[in-house]
Amino acid sequence: MKITEAKVIVCCPGRNFVTLKIITDQGIFGLGDATLNGMEKSVVAYLENYCIPSLIGRDPANTEDIWHYFYRGVYWRRGAVSMTAVSAIDMALWDIKGKVLNTPLYNLIGGKSRDKVLVYCHAYGKNIAETLIDVGKYVEKGFRAVRVQSGIPGIEHTYGVPKDNKHYEPAHKGLAHEEVWDTPRYLNFVPELFEKVRETFGDNIHLLHDAHHRCTPVEASRLAKELEPYHLFWLEDPVAGELQEGLRLIRQHSVTPIAIGEVFNTIFDYSSLFTEQLIDYIRMPIVHGGGITHLLKVAAMASVYHINTGFHGATDLSPVNLAASVHFNMAVNNFGILEYMPHQEIVSEVFSTNYRFEDGYLKIDESPGIGVDIDEKAAKKFPYAMARLPVNRKTDGTMFNW
Ligand code: KDG
Ligand code: MG
């Protein structure tokens, strides 16, 4: 079998998605998600200008060799843009492999370790009262794990709380919006939020929180310590990922479990965090972390250190990535949890999917490969619309992490 064609499909059903379609001489094709929020066109350019010409003529069965061709074989390797492209290629090749062998992806990577995948949703509100109502809504829907974010008094707009309260979509049309951040107010507020959530919903629900890279190591240590009584499932991205030693300080002060890495791209971003036992969950998703081939290695290494998967699954990752994540997490032993934010209804006009939410879990059917398809004609009805993630400043105007 040979790859004869590969094309990149960009569409915007509610938000931008980039999909790689790899086609073979036997008519079988595979899909890979190549969406990098706000930087979609950079990945398109890398795929079209650099990767696709080198894919033509290759045997799609050679997932390992092709992965190394586009990683090890590239002098200017790593980074979000190129790793998203590598991930898309890898996903599409595994999709083809499954279709050729007529079996779901999970069967190719170990088979079922479980029947369903525990997921968490996002609850939010402008203040604690609204947030409690939102948590209740998701508990009602059957979720067993809820990420809780709330507006903070004195901060106009807080990460994780959509302005219109409709749906979560941090990217705004056009150039980047500027937001304002105030860490002292945040730190004073969050423990009270979780006190109220536990008081209202008791211990039978997993609670998660995303600090979105906004604390220094000592601030994050204080937060993790003060949240201990509320037994979080995890505290996510407490510090920016570049300063990995920062996580050591948090560990020294608290037993709140830590998840990090939705902006990581390779095993090298994680290796010392694993060996030094500084984190508990891997956030790096299939779409940005080198695809199935690479994440299998990351998960295998993590398993030695009792670290579990907890992949990023926001709506800016396409249904192709979500389905691939469900397969992956059905198969690996060290599964923890998967983020699940249902895509807007309009997304199903372009993508047909094979997963369903049931009683707090995602289940996937037995269709071969990844099992998601794209309607290219429908995709054309939703052309790309420029959108960017926000940027963030401290109250005095200093540029900060978003
Ligand atoms: O594109 C960025 C979002 O996916 C990110 O801000 C979402 O932090 C996020 C999360 O945990 O889902
Ligand atoms: Mg996050």
GROMACS .gro file of C-alpha atoms and ligand atoms in nm:
model
  415
    1MET     CA    1   0.000   0.000   0.000
    2LYS     CA    2   0.122   0.349  -0.081
    3ILE     CA    3   0.023   0.703   0.011
    4THR     CA    4  -0.088   0.876  -0.310
    5GLU     CA    5  -0.228   1.202  -0.179
    6ALA     CA    6  -0.262   1.408   0.138
    7LYS     CA    7  -0.466   1.722   0.185
    8VAL     CA    8  -0.536   1.968   0.460
    9ILE     CA    9  -0.897   2.065   0.521
   10VAL     CA   10  -0.956   2.386   0.715
   11CYS     CA   11  -1.307   2.468   0.829
   12CYS     CA   12  -1.483   2.681   1.088
   13PRO     CA   13  -1.809   2.527   1.210
   14GLY     CA   14  -1.829   2.760   1.512
   15ARG     CA   15  -1.450   2.755   1.546
   16ASN     CA   16  -1.150   2.666   1.329
   17PHE     CA   17  -1.043   2.306   1.280
   18VAL     CA   18  -0.756   2.174   1.070
   19THR     CA   19  -0.783   1.815   0.947
   20LEU     CA   20  -0.524   1.615   0.757
   21LYS     CA   21  -0.656   1.352   0.519
   22ILE     CA   22  -0.407   1.092   0.393
   23ILE     CA   23  -0.526   0.888   0.095
   24THR     CA   24  -0.379   0.559  -0.030
   25ASP     CA   25  -0.363   0.380  -0.363
   26GLN     CA   26  -0.627   0.138  -0.234
   27GLY     CA   27  -0.878   0.412  -0.170
   28ILE     CA   28  -0.850   0.379   0.209
   29PHE     CA   29  -0.791   0.712   0.381
   30GLY     CA   30  -0.707   0.825   0.732
   31LEU     CA   31  -0.781   1.146   0.924
   32GLY     CA   32  -0.565   1.334   1.172
   33ASP     CA   33  -0.644   1.644   1.377
   34ALA     CA   34  -0.396   1.928   1.314
   35THR     CA   35  -0.570   2.207   1.506
   36LEU     CA   36  -0.352   2.447   1.707
   37ASN     CA   37  -0.579   2.713   1.849
   38GLY     CA   38  -0.506   3.055   1.700
   39MET     CA   39  -0.210   2.924   1.498
   40GLU     CA   40  -0.402   2.704   1.256
   41LYS     CA   41  -0.248   2.845   0.939
   42SER     CA   42   0.109   2.787   1.062
   43VAL     CA   43   0.041   2.414   1.091
   44VAL     CA   44  -0.130   2.415   0.750
   45ALA     CA   45   0.179   2.574   0.596
   46TYR     CA   46   0.416   2.327   0.764
   47LEU     CA   47   0.207   2.031   0.652
   48GLU     CA   48   0.161   2.154   0.297
   49ASN     CA   49   0.507   2.293   0.234
   50TYR     CA   50   0.723   2.053   0.429
   51CYS     CA   51   0.550   1.728   0.524
   52ILE     CA   52   0.306   1.630   0.251
   53PRO     CA   53   0.558   1.621  -0.036
   54SER     CA   54   0.769   1.376   0.169
   55LEU     CA   55   0.470   1.155   0.255
   56ILE     CA   56   0.376   1.065  -0.101
   57GLY     CA   57   0.487   0.715  -0.199
   58ARG     CA   58   0.544   0.591   0.157
   59ASP     CA   59   0.383   0.277   0.297
   60PRO     CA   60   0.128   0.402   0.557
   61ALA     CA   61   0.181   0.087   0.765
   62ASN     CA   62   0.524   0.213   0.876
   63THR     CA   63   0.399   0.439   1.154
   64GLU     CA   64   0.719   0.413   1.358
   65ASP     CA   65   0.955   0.493   1.072
   66ILE     CA   66   0.739   0.778   0.939
   67TRP     CA   67   0.716   0.926   1.289
   68HIS     CA   68   1.093   0.928   1.319
   69TYR     CA   69   1.129   1.065   0.966
   70PHE     CA   70   0.929   1.373   1.065
   71TYR     CA   71   1.080   1.404   1.415
   72ARG     CA   72   1.436   1.271   1.424
   73GLY     CA   73   1.482   1.334   1.054
   74VAL     CA   74   1.410   1.705   1.096
   75TYR     CA   75   1.700   1.919   1.213
   76TRP     CA   76   1.468   2.202   1.339
   77ARG     CA   77   1.251   1.967   1.537
   78ARG     CA   78   1.008   2.001   1.828
   79GLY     CA   79   0.779   2.296   1.901
   80ALA     CA   80   0.401   2.323   1.893
   81VAL     CA   81   0.361   2.385   1.519
   82SER     CA   82   0.576   2.102   1.392
   83MET     CA   83   0.463   1.855   1.660
   84THR     CA   84   0.098   1.924   1.576
   85ALA     CA   85   0.178   1.837   1.214
   86VAL     CA   86   0.363   1.519   1.321
   87SER     CA   87   0.065   1.428   1.542
   88ALA     CA   88  -0.183   1.472   1.257
   89ILE     CA   89   0.024   1.253   1.025
   90ASP     CA   90   0.057   0.985   1.293
   91MET     CA   91  -0.316   0.986   1.377
   92ALA     CA   92  -0.410   0.955   1.010
   93LEU     CA   93  -0.170   0.662   0.963
   94TRP     CA   94  -0.311   0.475   1.265
   95ASP     CA   95  -0.659   0.545   1.128
   96ILE     CA   96  -0.555   0.380   0.799
   97LYS     CA   97  -0.398   0.086   0.987
   98GLY     CA   98  -0.725   0.024   1.171
   99LYS     CA   99  -0.929   0.047   0.854
  100VAL     CA  100  -0.694  -0.192   0.669
  101LEU     CA  101  -0.716  -0.445   0.953
  102ASN     CA  102  -1.087  -0.369   0.999
  103THR     CA  103  -1.056  -0.311   1.372
  104PRO     CA  104  -1.093  -0.015   1.610
  105LEU     CA  105  -0.773   0.172   1.701
  106TYR     CA  106  -0.783   0.050   2.063
  107ASN     CA  107  -0.733  -0.308   1.939
  108LEU     CA  108  -0.403  -0.210   1.778
  109ILE     CA  109  -0.258  -0.061   2.096
  110GLY     CA  110  -0.340  -0.322   2.357
  111GLY     CA  111  -0.713  -0.383   2.329
  112LYS     CA  112  -0.962  -0.283   2.594
  113SER     CA  113  -0.829  -0.225   2.944
  114ARG     CA  114  -1.177  -0.093   3.033
  115ASP     CA  115  -1.516  -0.052   2.869
  116LYS     CA  116  -1.549   0.322   2.913
  117VAL     CA  117  -1.344   0.629   2.982
  118LEU     CA  118  -1.408   0.858   3.281
  119VAL     CA  119  -1.445   1.219   3.170
  120TYR     CA  120  -1.466   1.560   3.332
  121CYS     CA  121  -1.661   1.862   3.216
  122HIS     CA  122  -1.627   2.236   3.274
  123ALA     CA  123  -1.852   2.419   3.518
  124TYR     CA  124  -1.829   2.793   3.566
  125GLY     CA  125  -2.018   3.103   3.672
  126LYS     CA  126  -1.966   3.475   3.726
  127ASN     CA  127  -1.954   3.418   4.101
  128ILE     CA  128  -1.974   3.134   4.354
  129ALA     CA  129  -2.356   3.121   4.353
  130GLU     CA  130  -2.372   3.089   3.971
  131THR     CA  131  -2.088   2.838   3.969
  132LEU     CA  132  -2.266   2.615   4.221
  133ILE     CA  133  -2.574   2.614   3.996
  134ASP     CA  134  -2.357   2.515   3.699
  135VAL     CA  135  -2.185   2.233   3.891
  136GLY     CA  136  -2.532   2.108   3.989
  137LYS     CA  137  -2.637   2.109   3.624
  138TYR     CA  138  -2.348   1.878   3.529
  139VAL     CA  139  -2.399   1.649   3.828
  140GLU     CA  140  -2.761   1.620   3.711
  141LYS     CA  141  -2.639   1.524   3.363
  142GLY     CA  142  -2.442   1.235   3.513
  143PHE     CA  143  -2.087   1.376   3.525
  144ARG     CA  144  -1.877   1.226   3.805
  145ALA     CA  145  -1.592   1.474   3.765
  146VAL     CA  146  -1.623   1.850   3.722
  147ARG     CA  147  -1.364   2.120   3.660
  148VAL     CA  148  -1.467   2.427   3.857
  149GLN     CA  149  -1.371   2.784   3.756
  150SER     CA  150  -1.541   3.099   3.878
  151GLY     CA  151  -1.540   3.471   3.820
  152ILE     CA  152  -1.337   3.648   4.088
  153PRO     CA  153  -1.452   3.968   4.259
  154GLY     CA  154  -1.240   4.257   4.132
  155ILE     CA  155  -1.122   4.082   3.814
  156GLU     CA  156  -1.326   4.177   3.511
  157HIS     CA  157  -1.279   3.855   3.321
  158THR     CA  158  -1.140   3.533   3.462
  159TYR     CA  159  -0.992   3.242   3.269
  160GLY     CA  160  -1.247   2.963   3.217
  161VAL     CA  161  -1.556   3.179   3.256
  162PRO     CA  162  -1.704   3.269   2.917
  163LYS     CA  163  -1.820   3.629   2.894
  164ASP     CA  164  -2.160   3.545   2.747
  165ASN     CA  165  -2.197   3.238   2.974
  166LYS     CA  166  -2.296   3.043   2.661
  167HIS     CA  167  -2.012   2.810   2.578
  168TYR     CA  168  -1.640   2.797   2.645
  169GLU     CA  169  -1.439   2.940   2.356
  170PRO     CA  170  -1.129   3.133   2.459
  171ALA     CA  171  -1.027   3.233   2.105
  172HIS     CA  172  -1.180   3.556   1.978
  173LYS     CA  173  -1.234   3.649   1.615
  174GLY     CA  174  -0.961   3.880   1.486
  175LEU     CA  175  -0.652   3.982   1.682
  176ALA     CA  176  -0.586   3.886   2.044
  177HIS     CA  177  -0.802   4.043   2.315
  178GLU     CA  178  -0.623   4.172   2.621
  179GLU     CA  179  -0.728   4.047   2.963
  180VAL     CA  180  -0.622   4.160   3.309
  181TRP     CA  181  -0.503   3.929   3.584
  182ASP     CA  182  -0.462   3.970   3.959
  183THR     CA  183  -0.296   3.675   4.134
  184PRO     CA  184  -0.344   3.797   4.497
  185ARG     CA  185  -0.724   3.822   4.444
  186TYR     CA  186  -0.723   3.480   4.279
  187LEU     CA  187  -0.532   3.315   4.562
  188ASN     CA  188  -0.759   3.465   4.826
  189PHE     CA  189  -1.070   3.352   4.641
  190VAL     CA  190  -1.019   2.995   4.520
  191PRO     CA  191  -1.013   2.811   4.859
  192GLU     CA  192  -1.350   2.966   4.946
  193LEU     CA  193  -1.489   2.853   4.610
  194PHE     CA  194  -1.393   2.491   4.675
  195GLU     CA  195  -1.511   2.504   5.034
  196LYS     CA  196  -1.858   2.595   4.905
  197VAL     CA  197  -1.853   2.336   4.627
  198ARG     CA  198  -1.762   2.055   4.869
  199GLU     CA  199  -2.016   2.181   5.123
  200THR     CA  200  -2.288   2.171   4.856
  201PHE     CA  201  -2.202   1.853   4.668
  202GLY     CA  202  -2.023   1.638   4.925
  203ASP     CA  203  -1.738   1.396   4.864
  204ASN     CA  204  -1.888   1.182   4.589
  205ILE     CA  205  -1.781   1.401   4.302
  206HIS     CA  206  -1.432   1.454   4.163
  207LEU     CA  207  -1.335   1.821   4.155
  208LEU     CA  208  -1.066   1.967   3.931
  209HIS     CA  209  -0.926   2.317   3.889
  210ASP     CA  210  -0.708   2.484   3.626
  211ALA     CA  211  -0.469   2.757   3.742
  212HIS     CA  212  -0.371   2.806   3.375
  213HIS     CA  213   0.001   2.870   3.431
  214ARG     CA  214  -0.059   3.181   3.643
  215CYS     CA  215   0.122   3.124   3.971
  216THR     CA  216   0.484   3.143   4.073
  217PRO     CA  217   0.611   2.826   4.245
  218VAL     CA  218   0.558   2.970   4.592
  219GLU     CA  219   0.210   3.100   4.505
  220ALA     CA  220   0.120   2.762   4.357
  221SER     CA  221   0.250   2.589   4.670
  222ARG     CA  222   0.023   2.806   4.885
  223LEU     CA  223  -0.274   2.731   4.660
  224ALA     CA  224  -0.212   2.356   4.650
  225LYS     CA  225  -0.173   2.351   5.029
  226GLU     CA  226  -0.485   2.557   5.096
  227LEU     CA  227  -0.691   2.338   4.861
  228GLU     CA  228  -0.584   2.016   5.037
  229PRO     CA  229  -0.894   1.993   5.262
  230TYR     CA  230  -1.116   1.978   4.949
  231HIS     CA  231  -0.938   1.674   4.803
  232LEU     CA  232  -0.910   1.785   4.443
  233PHE     CA  233  -0.873   1.521   4.173
  234TRP     CA  234  -0.608   1.759   4.041
  235LEU     CA  235  -0.476   2.111   4.032
  236GLU     CA  236  -0.383   2.181   3.671
  237ASP     CA  237  -0.096   2.388   3.532
  238PRO     CA  238  -0.025   2.556   3.868
  239VAL     CA  239   0.295   2.708   3.722
  240ALA     CA  240   0.418   2.775   3.371
  241GLY     CA  241   0.566   2.457   3.228
  242GLU     CA  242   0.906   2.599   3.136
  243LEU     CA  243   1.029   2.615   3.494
  244GLN     CA  244   1.004   2.248   3.580
  245GLU     CA  245   1.188   2.287   3.912
  246GLY     CA  246   0.893   2.498   4.022
  247LEU     CA  247   0.691   2.182   4.057
  248ARG     CA  248   0.936   2.050   4.313
  249LEU     CA  249   0.848   2.332   4.549
  250ILE     CA  250   0.476   2.253   4.517
  251ARG     CA  251   0.544   1.886   4.597
  252GLN     CA  252   0.740   1.979   4.907
  253HIS     CA  253   0.441   2.165   5.045
  254SER     CA  254   0.133   1.976   4.943
  255VAL     CA  255  -0.027   1.644   4.849
  256THR     CA  256  -0.279   1.799   4.607
  257PRO     CA  257  -0.234   1.598   4.283
  258ILE     CA  258  -0.082   1.794   3.995
  259ALA     CA  259  -0.160   1.777   3.621
  260ILE     CA  260   0.055   1.958   3.368
  261GLY     CA  261   0.150   1.969   3.003
  262GLU     CA  262  -0.130   2.069   2.767
  263VAL     CA  263   0.133   2.293   2.604
  264PHE     CA  264   0.406   2.026   2.610
  265ASN     CA  265   0.502   1.844   2.289
  266THR     CA  266   0.743   1.561   2.362
  267ILE     CA  267   0.855   1.308   2.620
  268PHE     CA  268   1.152   1.534   2.692
  269ASP     CA  269   0.917   1.792   2.844
  270TYR     CA  270   0.805   1.525   3.089
  271SER     CA  271   1.095   1.291   3.159
  272SER     CA  272   1.239   1.463   3.467
  273LEU     CA  273   0.890   1.539   3.601
  274PHE     CA  274   0.829   1.163   3.589
  275THR     CA  275   1.159   1.044   3.732
  276GLU     CA  276   1.146   1.301   4.011
  277GLN     CA  277   0.780   1.216   4.076
  278LEU     CA  278   0.673   1.580   4.054
  279ILE     CA  279   0.337   1.536   3.883
  280ASP     CA  280   0.044   1.294   3.879
  281TYR     CA  281  -0.126   1.342   3.541
  282ILE     CA  282  -0.016   1.393   3.179
  283ARG     CA  283  -0.212   1.669   3.003
  284MET     CA  284  -0.034   1.650   2.666
  285PRO     CA  285  -0.296   1.554   2.406
  286ILE     CA  286  -0.254   1.327   2.105
  287VAL     CA  287  -0.296   1.624   1.869
  288HIS     CA  288  -0.004   1.824   2.011
  289GLY     CA  289   0.211   1.551   2.164
  290GLY     CA  290   0.333   1.357   1.864
  291GLY     CA  291   0.027   1.142   1.802
  292ILE     CA  292  -0.044   0.789   1.914
  293THR     CA  293   0.308   0.661   1.843
  294HIS     CA  294   0.470   0.911   2.078
  295LEU     CA  295   0.201   0.922   2.349
  296LEU     CA  296   0.225   0.543   2.383
  297LYS     CA  297   0.588   0.590   2.484
  298VAL     CA  298   0.508   0.881   2.715
  299ALA     CA  299   0.232   0.680   2.885
  300ALA     CA  300   0.457   0.375   2.916
  301MET     CA  301   0.730   0.576   3.085
  302ALA     CA  302   0.475   0.749   3.309
  303SER     CA  303   0.330   0.414   3.417
  304VAL     CA  304   0.662   0.319   3.577
  305TYR     CA  305   0.623   0.622   3.806
  306HIS     CA  306   0.253   0.566   3.884
  307ILE     CA  307   0.159   0.868   3.674
  308ASN     CA  308  -0.167   0.854   3.478
  309THR     CA  309  -0.309   1.010   3.164
  310GLY     CA  310  -0.538   1.312   3.189
  311PHE     CA  311  -0.537   1.441   2.833
  312HIS     CA  312  -0.638   1.789   2.729
  313GLY     CA  313  -0.975   1.772   2.552
  314ALA     CA  314  -1.105   2.127   2.513
  315THR     CA  315  -1.335   2.210   2.221
  316ASP     CA  316  -1.043   2.356   2.026
  317LEU     CA  317  -0.924   2.001   1.965
  318SER     CA  318  -1.132   1.838   1.693
  319PRO     CA  319  -1.359   1.531   1.716
  320VAL     CA  320  -1.079   1.333   1.545
  321ASN     CA  321  -0.851   1.399   1.842
  322LEU     CA  322  -1.129   1.329   2.089
  323ALA     CA  323  -1.209   0.990   1.934
  324ALA     CA  324  -0.837   0.903   1.918
  325SER     CA  325  -0.811   0.996   2.288
  326VAL     CA  326  -1.099   0.769   2.381
  327HIS     CA  327  -0.935   0.476   2.194
  328PHE     CA  328  -0.601   0.549   2.357
  329ASN     CA  329  -0.747   0.568   2.704
  330MET     CA  330  -0.953   0.254   2.655
  331ALA     CA  331  -0.626   0.073   2.594
  332VAL     CA  332  -0.353   0.201   2.828
  333ASN     CA  333  -0.339   0.066   3.181
  334ASN     CA  334  -0.244   0.397   3.343
  335PHE     CA  335  -0.553   0.590   3.241
  336GLY     CA  336  -0.664   0.864   3.479
  337ILE     CA  337  -0.935   1.082   3.329
  338LEU     CA  338  -1.012   1.261   2.999
  339GLU     CA  339  -1.131   1.618   2.955
  340TYR     CA  340  -1.458   1.626   2.765
  341MET     CA  341  -1.626   1.943   2.650
  342PRO     CA  342  -1.894   1.852   2.400
  343HIS     CA  343  -1.845   2.035   2.071
  344GLN     CA  344  -2.115   2.276   1.957
  345GLU     CA  345  -2.401   2.111   1.769
  346ILE     CA  346  -2.289   2.276   1.442
  347VAL     CA  347  -1.963   2.074   1.447
  348SER     CA  348  -2.164   1.759   1.370
  349GLU     CA  349  -2.258   1.913   1.033
  350VAL     CA  350  -1.895   1.851   0.933
  351PHE     CA  351  -1.769   1.564   1.152
  352SER     CA  352  -1.954   1.238   1.215
  353THR     CA  353  -1.842   1.071   1.535
  354ASN     CA  354  -1.842   0.732   1.703
  355TYR     CA  355  -1.832   0.820   2.075
  356ARG     CA  356  -2.113   0.888   2.317
  357PHE     CA  357  -2.145   1.019   2.671
  358GLU     CA  358  -2.314   0.791   2.919
  359ASP     CA  359  -2.336   0.827   3.294
  360GLY     CA  360  -2.008   1.015   3.341
  361TYR     CA  361  -1.808   0.817   3.085
  362LEU     CA  362  -1.734   0.824   2.711
  363LYS     CA  363  -1.792   0.502   2.519
  364ILE     CA  364  -1.681   0.431   2.165
  365ASP     CA  365  -1.826   0.198   1.903
  366GLU     CA  366  -1.641  -0.069   1.707
  367SER     CA  367  -1.596   0.115   1.378
  368PRO     CA  368  -1.248   0.055   1.235
  369GLY     CA  369  -0.958   0.295   1.288
  370ILE     CA  370  -1.035   0.615   1.475
  371GLY     CA  371  -1.392   0.608   1.343
  372VAL     CA  372  -1.452   0.978   1.273
  373ASP     CA  373  -1.530   1.108   0.925
  374ILE     CA  374  -1.533   1.454   0.771
  375ASP     CA  375  -1.787   1.577   0.516
  376GLU     CA  376  -1.567   1.783   0.286
  377LYS     CA  377  -1.858   1.943   0.107
  378ALA     CA  378  -2.009   2.056   0.436
  379ALA     CA  379  -1.667   2.178   0.552
  380LYS     CA  380  -1.660   2.419   0.255
  381LYS     CA  381  -1.969   2.593   0.393
  382PHE     CA  382  -1.764   2.701   0.697
  383PRO     CA  383  -1.453   2.885   0.574
  384TYR     CA  384  -1.161   2.969   0.805
  385ALA     CA  385  -1.214   3.277   1.021
  386MET     CA  386  -0.911   3.435   1.184
  387ALA     CA  387  -0.924   3.404   1.564
  388ARG     CA  388  -0.665   3.434   1.840
  389LEU     CA  389  -0.630   3.332   2.202
  390PRO     CA  390  -0.625   3.629   2.442
  391VAL     CA  391  -0.313   3.780   2.593
  392ASN     CA  392  -0.291   3.870   2.958
  393ARG     CA  393  -0.154   4.162   3.160
  394LYS     CA  394  -0.118   4.218   3.532
  395THR     CA  395  -0.321   4.504   3.680
  396ASP     CA  396  -0.027   4.744   3.633
  397GLY     CA  397  -0.003   4.657   3.264
  398THR     CA  398   0.286   4.407   3.282
  399MET     CA  399   0.264   4.132   3.018
  400PHE     CA  400   0.186   3.798   3.184
  401ASN     CA  401   0.100   3.436   3.102
  402TRP     CA  402  -0.244   3.373   2.961
  403KDG     O1  403  -0.660   2.668   2.330
  403KDG     C1  404  -0.635   2.677   2.466
  403KDG     C2  405  -0.737   2.599   2.545
  403KDG     O2  406  -0.752   2.471   2.494
  403KDG     C3  407  -0.700   2.594   2.690
  403KDG     O3  408  -0.700   2.723   2.742
  403KDG     C4  409  -0.800   2.507   2.764
  403KDG     O4  410  -0.665   2.508   2.959
  403KDG     C5  411  -0.751   2.456   2.893
  403KDG     C6  412  -0.812   2.333   2.941
  403KDG     O5  413  -0.766   2.285   3.043
  403KDG     O6  414  -0.904   2.284   2.878
  404MG      MG  415  -0.583   2.368   3.099
   0.00000   0.00000   0.00000
